[in-house]
Short mmCIF file of C-alpha atoms and ligand atoms in Angstrom, two decimals:
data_model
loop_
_atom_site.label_atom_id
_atom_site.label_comp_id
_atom_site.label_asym_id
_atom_site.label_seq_id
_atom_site.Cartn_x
_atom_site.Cartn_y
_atom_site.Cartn_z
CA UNK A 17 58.91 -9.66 7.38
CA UNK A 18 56.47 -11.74 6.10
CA UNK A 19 54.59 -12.42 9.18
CA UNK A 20 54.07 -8.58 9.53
CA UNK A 21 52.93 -8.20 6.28
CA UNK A 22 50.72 -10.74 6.98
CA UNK A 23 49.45 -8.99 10.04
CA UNK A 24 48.98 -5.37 8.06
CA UNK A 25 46.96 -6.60 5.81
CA UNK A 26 44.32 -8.55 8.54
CA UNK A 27 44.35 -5.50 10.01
CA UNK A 28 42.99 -3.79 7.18
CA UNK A 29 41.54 -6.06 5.99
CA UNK A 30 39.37 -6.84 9.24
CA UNK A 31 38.04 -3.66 10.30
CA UNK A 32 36.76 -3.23 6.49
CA UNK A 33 34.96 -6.16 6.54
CA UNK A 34 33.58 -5.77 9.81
CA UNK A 35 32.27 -2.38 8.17
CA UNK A 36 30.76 -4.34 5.13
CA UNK A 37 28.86 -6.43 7.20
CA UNK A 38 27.13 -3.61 9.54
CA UNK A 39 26.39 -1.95 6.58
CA UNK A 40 24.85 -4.81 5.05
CA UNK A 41 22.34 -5.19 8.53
CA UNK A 42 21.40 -2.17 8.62
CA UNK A 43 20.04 -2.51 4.83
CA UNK A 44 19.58 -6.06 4.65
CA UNK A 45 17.58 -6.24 1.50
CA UNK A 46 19.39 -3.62 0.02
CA UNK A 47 16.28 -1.00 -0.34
CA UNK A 48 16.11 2.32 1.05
CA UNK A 49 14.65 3.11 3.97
CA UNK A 50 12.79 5.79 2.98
CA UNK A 51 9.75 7.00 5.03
CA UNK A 52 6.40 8.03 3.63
CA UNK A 53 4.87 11.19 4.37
CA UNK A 54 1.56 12.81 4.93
CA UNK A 55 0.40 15.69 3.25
CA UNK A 56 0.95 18.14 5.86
CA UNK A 57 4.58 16.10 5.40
CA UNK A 58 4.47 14.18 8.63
CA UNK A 59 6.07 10.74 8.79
CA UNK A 60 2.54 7.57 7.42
CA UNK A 61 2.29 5.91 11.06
CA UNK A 62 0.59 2.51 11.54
CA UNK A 63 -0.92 3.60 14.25
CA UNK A 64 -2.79 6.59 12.08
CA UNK A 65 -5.89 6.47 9.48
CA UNK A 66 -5.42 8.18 6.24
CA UNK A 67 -7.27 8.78 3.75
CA UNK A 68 -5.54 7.93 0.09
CA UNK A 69 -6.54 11.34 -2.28
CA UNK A 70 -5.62 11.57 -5.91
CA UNK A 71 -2.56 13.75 -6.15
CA UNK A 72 -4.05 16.23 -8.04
CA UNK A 73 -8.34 17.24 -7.73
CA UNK A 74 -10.03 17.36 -10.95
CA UNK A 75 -13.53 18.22 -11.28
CA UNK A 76 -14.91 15.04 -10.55
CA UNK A 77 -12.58 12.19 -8.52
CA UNK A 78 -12.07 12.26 -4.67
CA UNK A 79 -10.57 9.88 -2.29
CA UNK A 80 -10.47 6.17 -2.50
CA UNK A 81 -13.68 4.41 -1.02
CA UNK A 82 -15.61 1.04 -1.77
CA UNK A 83 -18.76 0.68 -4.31
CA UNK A 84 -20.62 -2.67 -5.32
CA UNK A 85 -20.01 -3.03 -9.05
CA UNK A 86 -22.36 -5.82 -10.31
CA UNK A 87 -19.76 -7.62 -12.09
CA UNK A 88 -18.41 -9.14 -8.94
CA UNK A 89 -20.15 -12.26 -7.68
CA UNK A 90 -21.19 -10.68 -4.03
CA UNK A 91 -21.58 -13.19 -1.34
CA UNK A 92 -22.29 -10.66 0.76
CA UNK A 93 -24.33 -6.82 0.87
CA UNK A 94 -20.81 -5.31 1.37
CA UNK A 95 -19.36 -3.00 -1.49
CA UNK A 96 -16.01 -4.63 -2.03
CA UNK A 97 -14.61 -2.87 -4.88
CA UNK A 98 -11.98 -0.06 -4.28
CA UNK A 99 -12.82 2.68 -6.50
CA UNK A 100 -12.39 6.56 -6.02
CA UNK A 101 -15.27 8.40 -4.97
CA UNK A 102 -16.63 10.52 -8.00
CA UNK A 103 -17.14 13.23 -5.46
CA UNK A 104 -13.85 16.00 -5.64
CA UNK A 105 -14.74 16.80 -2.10
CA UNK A 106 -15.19 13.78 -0.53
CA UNK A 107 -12.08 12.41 1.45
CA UNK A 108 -13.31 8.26 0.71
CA UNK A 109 -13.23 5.86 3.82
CA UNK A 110 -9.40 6.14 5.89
CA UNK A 111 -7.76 3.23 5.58
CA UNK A 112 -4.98 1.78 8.46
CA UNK A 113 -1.31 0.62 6.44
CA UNK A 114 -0.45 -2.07 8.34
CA UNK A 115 3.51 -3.09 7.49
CA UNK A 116 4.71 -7.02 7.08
CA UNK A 117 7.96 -6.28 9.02
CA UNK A 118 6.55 -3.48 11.68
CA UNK A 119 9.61 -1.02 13.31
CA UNK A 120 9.29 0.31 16.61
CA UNK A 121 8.58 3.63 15.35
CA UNK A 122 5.21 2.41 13.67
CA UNK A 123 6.77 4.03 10.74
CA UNK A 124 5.18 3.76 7.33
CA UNK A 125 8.33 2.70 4.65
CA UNK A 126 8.30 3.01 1.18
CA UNK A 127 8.75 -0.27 -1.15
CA UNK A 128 7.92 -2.85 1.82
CA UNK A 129 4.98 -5.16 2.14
CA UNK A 130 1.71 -3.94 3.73
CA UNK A 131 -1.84 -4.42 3.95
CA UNK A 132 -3.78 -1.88 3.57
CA UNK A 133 -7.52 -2.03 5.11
CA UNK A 134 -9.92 0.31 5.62
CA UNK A 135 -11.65 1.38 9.26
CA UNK A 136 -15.10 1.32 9.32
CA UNK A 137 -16.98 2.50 12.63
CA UNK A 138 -19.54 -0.51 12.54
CA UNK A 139 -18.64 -4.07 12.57
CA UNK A 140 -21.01 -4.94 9.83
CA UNK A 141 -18.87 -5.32 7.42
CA UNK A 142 -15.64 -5.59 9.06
CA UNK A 143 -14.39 -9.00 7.32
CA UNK A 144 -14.52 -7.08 3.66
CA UNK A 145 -11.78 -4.06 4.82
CA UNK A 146 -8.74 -5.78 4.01
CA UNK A 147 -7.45 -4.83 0.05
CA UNK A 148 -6.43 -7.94 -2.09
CA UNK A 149 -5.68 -8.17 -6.22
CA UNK A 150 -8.44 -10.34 -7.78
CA UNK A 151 -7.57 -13.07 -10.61
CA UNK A 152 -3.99 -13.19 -10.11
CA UNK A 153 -3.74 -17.17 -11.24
CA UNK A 154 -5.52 -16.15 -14.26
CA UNK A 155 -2.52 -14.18 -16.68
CA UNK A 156 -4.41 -14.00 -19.59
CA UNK A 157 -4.67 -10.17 -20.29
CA UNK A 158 -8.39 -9.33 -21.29
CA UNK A 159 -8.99 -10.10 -17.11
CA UNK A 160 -8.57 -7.66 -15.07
CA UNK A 161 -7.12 -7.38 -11.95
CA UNK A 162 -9.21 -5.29 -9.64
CA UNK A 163 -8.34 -4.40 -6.38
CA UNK A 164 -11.25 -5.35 -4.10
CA UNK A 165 -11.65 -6.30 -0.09
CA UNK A 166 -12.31 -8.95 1.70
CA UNK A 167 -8.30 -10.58 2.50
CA UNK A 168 -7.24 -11.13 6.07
CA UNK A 169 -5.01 -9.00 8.17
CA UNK A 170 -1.50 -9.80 8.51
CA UNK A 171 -1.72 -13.22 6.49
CA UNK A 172 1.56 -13.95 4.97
CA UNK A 173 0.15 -16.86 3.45
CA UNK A 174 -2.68 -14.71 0.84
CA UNK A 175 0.41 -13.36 -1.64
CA UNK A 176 -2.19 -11.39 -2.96
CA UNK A 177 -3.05 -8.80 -0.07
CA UNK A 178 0.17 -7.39 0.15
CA UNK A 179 1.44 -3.95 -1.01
CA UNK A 180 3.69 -1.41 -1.33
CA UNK A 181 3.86 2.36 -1.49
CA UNK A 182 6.71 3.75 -3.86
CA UNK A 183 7.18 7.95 -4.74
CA UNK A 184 6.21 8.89 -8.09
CA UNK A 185 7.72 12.42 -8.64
CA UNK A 186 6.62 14.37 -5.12
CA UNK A 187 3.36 12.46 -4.73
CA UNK A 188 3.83 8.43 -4.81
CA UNK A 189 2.04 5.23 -6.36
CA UNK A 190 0.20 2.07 -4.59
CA UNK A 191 2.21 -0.98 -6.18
CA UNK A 192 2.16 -4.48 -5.70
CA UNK A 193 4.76 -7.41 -5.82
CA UNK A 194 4.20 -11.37 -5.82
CA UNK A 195 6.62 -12.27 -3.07
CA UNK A 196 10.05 -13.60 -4.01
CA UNK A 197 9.05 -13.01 -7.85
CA UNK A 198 9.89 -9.83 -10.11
CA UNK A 199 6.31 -9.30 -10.83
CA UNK A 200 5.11 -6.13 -9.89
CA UNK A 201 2.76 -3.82 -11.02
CA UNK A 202 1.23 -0.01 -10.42
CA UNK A 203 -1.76 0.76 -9.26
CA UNK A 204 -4.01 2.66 -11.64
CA UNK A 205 -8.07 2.69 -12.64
CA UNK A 206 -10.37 1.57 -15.22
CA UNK A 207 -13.75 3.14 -15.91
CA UNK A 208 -16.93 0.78 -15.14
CA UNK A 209 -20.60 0.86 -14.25
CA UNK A 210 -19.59 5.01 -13.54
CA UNK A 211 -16.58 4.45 -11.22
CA UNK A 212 -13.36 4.56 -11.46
CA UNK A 213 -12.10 1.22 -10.29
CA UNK A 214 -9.02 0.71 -8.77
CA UNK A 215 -6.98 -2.24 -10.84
CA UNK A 216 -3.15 -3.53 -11.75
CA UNK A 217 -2.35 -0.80 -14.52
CA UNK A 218 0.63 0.15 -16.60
CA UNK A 219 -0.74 3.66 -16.16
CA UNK A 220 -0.06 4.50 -12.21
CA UNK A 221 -2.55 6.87 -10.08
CA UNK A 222 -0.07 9.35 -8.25
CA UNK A 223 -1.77 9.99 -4.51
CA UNK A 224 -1.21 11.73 -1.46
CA UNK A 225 -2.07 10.34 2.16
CA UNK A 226 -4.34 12.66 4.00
CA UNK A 227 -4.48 11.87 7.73
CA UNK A 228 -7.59 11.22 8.96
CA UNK A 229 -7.55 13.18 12.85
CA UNK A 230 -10.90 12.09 13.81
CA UNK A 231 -11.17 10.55 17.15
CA UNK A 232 -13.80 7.38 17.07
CA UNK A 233 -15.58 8.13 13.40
CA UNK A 234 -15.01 6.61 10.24
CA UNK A 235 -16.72 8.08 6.78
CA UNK A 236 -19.84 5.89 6.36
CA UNK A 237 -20.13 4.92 2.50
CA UNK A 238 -22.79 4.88 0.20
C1 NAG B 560 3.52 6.68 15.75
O1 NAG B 560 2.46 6.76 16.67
C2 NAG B 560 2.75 6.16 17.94
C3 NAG B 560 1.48 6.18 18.77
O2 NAG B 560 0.88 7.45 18.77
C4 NAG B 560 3.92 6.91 18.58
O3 NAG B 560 4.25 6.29 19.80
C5 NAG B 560 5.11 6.87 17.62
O4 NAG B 560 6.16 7.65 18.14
C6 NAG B 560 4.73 7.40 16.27
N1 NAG B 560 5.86 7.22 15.37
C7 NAG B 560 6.35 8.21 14.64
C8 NAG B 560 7.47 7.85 13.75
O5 NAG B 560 5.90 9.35 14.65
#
């Protein structure tokens, strides 16, 4: 009697268990897999340029492109700082999202790691494309932490190149998260020297992705 017991409840027990543990590779980090999608609602694909537009056009901001501010100690004639354009009708530069842990599918995931870099049709300035946080050892508040190029591609190394794109309502937010830490912050602006400058916020931007369809040609930038 008891050996059958015994051998109902393994085989209940097993088959459940063997459940529990495809379930838990098929999410192993527990997050949705949830992709995210163009404005003309078509699956963000690595292998695609898009151009990151404020949710919602006011009079006066357009799509996210690069400016010299003169704060920033420039070692080179490249505009590094991510700011949106002040021009409603102008798109910004595209920029590639480039996921940690690609899928086959080149699909674009929400709340995973990626750098995001933009494509410029000239190599002049090709080593400033890659977005990083600025002054992340320094915590003390009054510094800022502006979002500026000039990481490396696909370094897992440089914590601070790495982002993530989360929904915010219908539209969604650029985030980022210091690896294996529960820091993370949204993605918002400040106002300086006329732009608005991309930084760490409490306040997030909501954007759309707008893909960029143009075969061979990037925006140039002023
Ligand atoms: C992404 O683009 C590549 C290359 O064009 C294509 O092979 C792939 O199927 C696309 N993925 C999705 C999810 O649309």
């Amino acid at each position: 009697m008891k050996t059958i017991l015994l051998f109902l409840s393994l085989a209940i027990i097993l088959p459940l268990s063997a459940l529990a543990t495809c379930a838990t590779t098929d999410t192993p980090t527990n997050q949705v897999w949830l992709g995210v999608l163009d404005t003309n609602g078509k699956p963000l694909n690595a292998s695609n340029r898009y151009w990151i537009r404020p949710a919602y056009t006011t009079m006066d901001i357009g799509g996210v492109r690069l400016a010299n501010l003169d704060d920033q100690q420039q070692t080179t004639t490249c505009p590094t700082s991510v700011v949106l354009s002040n021009l409603p009708k102008d798109d910004g530069i595209a920029v590639y999202f480039t996921p940690k842990n690609p899928n086959k599918y080149q699909l674009i995931l929400a709340s995973s790691p990626l750098n995001i870099h933009f494509y410029f049709d000239y190599p002049l300035c090709s080593n400033f494309a890659v977005w990083k946080v600025d002054n992340l050892v320094s915590k003390w508040p009054p510094i800022l932490h502006t979002i500026s190029t000039g990481a490396k591609l696909g370094n897992p190394n440089d914590f601070s190149s790495w982002f993530q794109i989360k929904p915010l309502g219908r539209n969604y937010k650029l985030v980022f998260c210091l690896e294996s830490t529960t820091y993370c912050r949204d993605i918002g602006f400040v106002r300086q020297n006329g732009y608005r400058r991309l930084v760490l916020s409490e306040k997030p931007m909501p954007f759309v992705f707008k893909l960029d369809d143009r075969i061979g040609m990037a925006s140039c930038y002023a």
